[in-house]
Amino acid sequence: MSSSSASILGIDLGGTKTALALFDTATMVPRTSEGFPTEAAEGFAAVQDRLLKAVKLIRAPDTVAIGLGVPGFIDPKTKHVISMPNIPGSDNVDIRQWLSSATGLPVAIENDARCFAYAEALLGAGKGHRIVLGVTLGTGVGGGIVINGELFRGTHGYAGEVGHALLMPGQPPYPTEDRRGDVEQFLSGTAMGRRCEAARRPQDYLEGHVCSFLQPEVIREVAWFIVSAMHFIDPAIVVFGGSTGRALKPHLSIIEKEISAWLLPGMKPSKLAGGTLADATVRGAALLANAETETQ
């Protein structure tokens, strides 16, 4: 990390709320933080306006770069946002270039789940482990792979998209035209709300909690897709984040037992842990921006 006195701005652009924090580049200790309701339903242009106002409020004279974590897919070549499903009007936008032009600062952009994984690998629960898989279970399901302190993006830039790994192809857990049956259709907060509704028990769902009657199924389904991840990349540790991910922390020992039943004979299971950084996504975005400025 930089030894000179400077600051990096990290941003977590969420569908519900947006968080910003200014970090010292030498220590990655936050100097100050801000946040605002994203109000995504008003559309992308309105979100841009609020974001720029917040950036101008928090940035300092010594701010050298911005790291931006977004809830969507990014073209690995152009760095354009392909889609942010929770923010209307955000398809095929170049928010990185827009923010850079508006602030005069270089901007690093990455998927928010990868930012989470990166921060937890370098400074959080995954620190000291060679291969870290970060998994966020919230409104959606995301992930990131960090190997030897570097994000692993894969050949085409989509490595770690665990939410779109198939869990039960063609068998979504609630009525829908989308028949993928991927992890996100089972384990996202949105999915669990719909599962409770389909079972005519909507009162059992509270955002960020695993409703009691679904708990055994959710534990089993989490174990299944983590078993697949372990067989694919054999991480030293799997770190969970997001509202539902945090709710799973008391159940990790049960998930570990379920996982052990499905692993190859003699295979040692990965350690499971909850994230330890309250600002992991913001911090991860700042860390990535800091790393990019050091290589330029």
mmCIF file of N, CA and C in Angstrom, residues 28 116-129 149 275-280 283-284 287:
data_model
loop_
_atom_site.group_PDB
_atom_site.id
_atom_site.type_symbol
_atom_site.label_atom_id
_atom_site.label_comp_id
_atom_site.label_asym_id
_atom_site.label_seq_id
_atom_site.Cartn_x
_atom_site.Cartn_y
_atom_site.Cartn_z
ATOM 1 N N MET A 28 -5.193 2.036 5.615
ATOM 2 C CA MET A 28 -6.563 1.623 5.298
ATOM 3 C C MET A 28 -7.492 1.777 6.503
ATOM 4 N N PHE A 116 -16.475 -7.392 -1.338
ATOM 5 C CA PHE A 116 -16.608 -8.032 -0.023
ATOM 6 C C PHE A 116 -15.548 -9.114 0.155
ATOM 7 N N ALA A 117 -15.435 -9.996 -0.835
ATOM 8 C CA ALA A 117 -14.483 -11.104 -0.744
ATOM 9 C C ALA A 117 -13.049 -10.601 -0.627
ATOM 10 N N TYR A 118 -12.722 -9.575 -1.384
ATOM 11 C CA TYR A 118 -11.364 -9.034 -1.394
ATOM 12 C C TYR A 118 -10.988 -8.460 -0.027
ATOM 13 N N ALA A 119 -11.892 -7.688 0.557
ATOM 14 C CA ALA A 119 -11.606 -7.098 1.870
ATOM 15 C C ALA A 119 -11.486 -8.166 2.947
ATOM 16 N N GLU A 120 -12.397 -9.125 2.934
ATOM 17 C CA GLU A 120 -12.346 -10.180 3.948
ATOM 18 C C GLU A 120 -11.096 -11.042 3.787
ATOM 19 N N ALA A 121 -10.636 -11.224 2.550
ATOM 20 C CA ALA A 121 -9.432 -12.022 2.313
ATOM 21 C C ALA A 121 -8.179 -11.309 2.799
ATOM 22 N N LEU A 122 -8.121 -9.998 2.589
ATOM 23 C CA LEU A 122 -6.915 -9.253 2.955
ATOM 24 C C LEU A 122 -6.898 -8.817 4.416
ATOM 25 N N LEU A 123 -8.079 -8.432 4.938
ATOM 26 C CA LEU A 123 -8.101 -7.810 6.257
ATOM 27 C C LEU A 123 -9.082 -8.440 7.239
ATOM 28 N N GLY A 124 -9.912 -9.360 6.778
ATOM 29 C CA GLY A 124 -10.968 -9.896 7.624
ATOM 30 C C GLY A 124 -10.808 -11.366 7.963
ATOM 31 N N ALA A 125 -11.912 -12.091 7.895
ATOM 32 C CA ALA A 125 -11.928 -13.496 8.313
ATOM 33 C C ALA A 125 -11.008 -14.380 7.486
ATOM 34 N N GLY A 126 -10.742 -13.984 6.239
ATOM 35 C CA GLY A 126 -9.901 -14.800 5.371
ATOM 36 C C GLY A 126 -8.430 -14.447 5.406
ATOM 37 N N LYS A 127 -8.054 -13.472 6.215
ATOM 38 C CA LYS A 127 -6.653 -13.030 6.259
ATOM 39 C C LYS A 127 -5.730 -14.191 6.625
ATOM 40 N N GLY A 128 -4.655 -14.335 5.859
ATOM 41 C CA GLY A 128 -3.692 -15.396 6.121
ATOM 42 C C GLY A 128 -3.974 -16.690 5.389
ATOM 43 N N HIS A 129 -5.114 -16.759 4.690
ATOM 44 C CA HIS A 129 -5.459 -17.958 3.927
ATOM 45 C C HIS A 129 -5.146 -17.741 2.446
ATOM 46 N N GLY A 149 -3.992 -13.253 -2.375
ATOM 47 C CA GLY A 149 -4.212 -11.820 -2.229
ATOM 48 C C GLY A 149 -4.684 -11.105 -3.473
ATOM 49 N N GLY A 275 -18.304 -13.062 7.955
ATOM 50 C CA GLY A 275 -17.439 -11.913 7.736
ATOM 51 C C GLY A 275 -17.208 -11.143 9.021
ATOM 52 N N THR A 276 -16.035 -10.541 9.139
ATOM 53 C CA THR A 276 -15.692 -9.806 10.363
ATOM 54 C C THR A 276 -15.619 -8.299 10.158
ATOM 55 N N LEU A 277 -15.727 -7.845 8.912
ATOM 56 C CA LEU A 277 -15.627 -6.413 8.623
ATOM 57 C C LEU A 277 -17.016 -5.829 8.373
ATOM 58 N N ALA A 278 -17.405 -4.866 9.184
ATOM 59 C CA ALA A 278 -18.725 -4.260 9.014
ATOM 60 C C ALA A 278 -18.831 -3.487 7.708
ATOM 61 N N ASP A 279 -17.694 -2.996 7.218
ATOM 62 C CA ASP A 279 -17.675 -2.180 6.003
ATOM 63 C C ASP A 279 -16.932 -2.888 4.872
ATOM 64 N N ALA A 280 -17.076 -4.213 4.787
ATOM 65 C CA ALA A 280 -16.243 -4.998 3.871
ATOM 66 C C ALA A 280 -16.358 -4.556 2.418
ATOM 67 N N ARG A 283 -14.735 -1.117 1.968
ATOM 68 C CA ARG A 283 -13.291 -1.256 2.166
ATOM 69 C C ARG A 283 -12.656 -2.011 0.995
ATOM 70 N N GLY A 284 -13.350 -3.039 0.515
ATOM 71 C CA GLY A 284 -12.831 -3.787 -0.622
ATOM 72 C C GLY A 284 -12.723 -2.941 -1.871
ATOM 73 N N LEU A 287 -9.701 -0.795 -1.398
ATOM 74 C CA LEU A 287 -8.483 -1.595 -1.551
ATOM 75 C C LEU A 287 -8.158 -1.851 -3.020
#
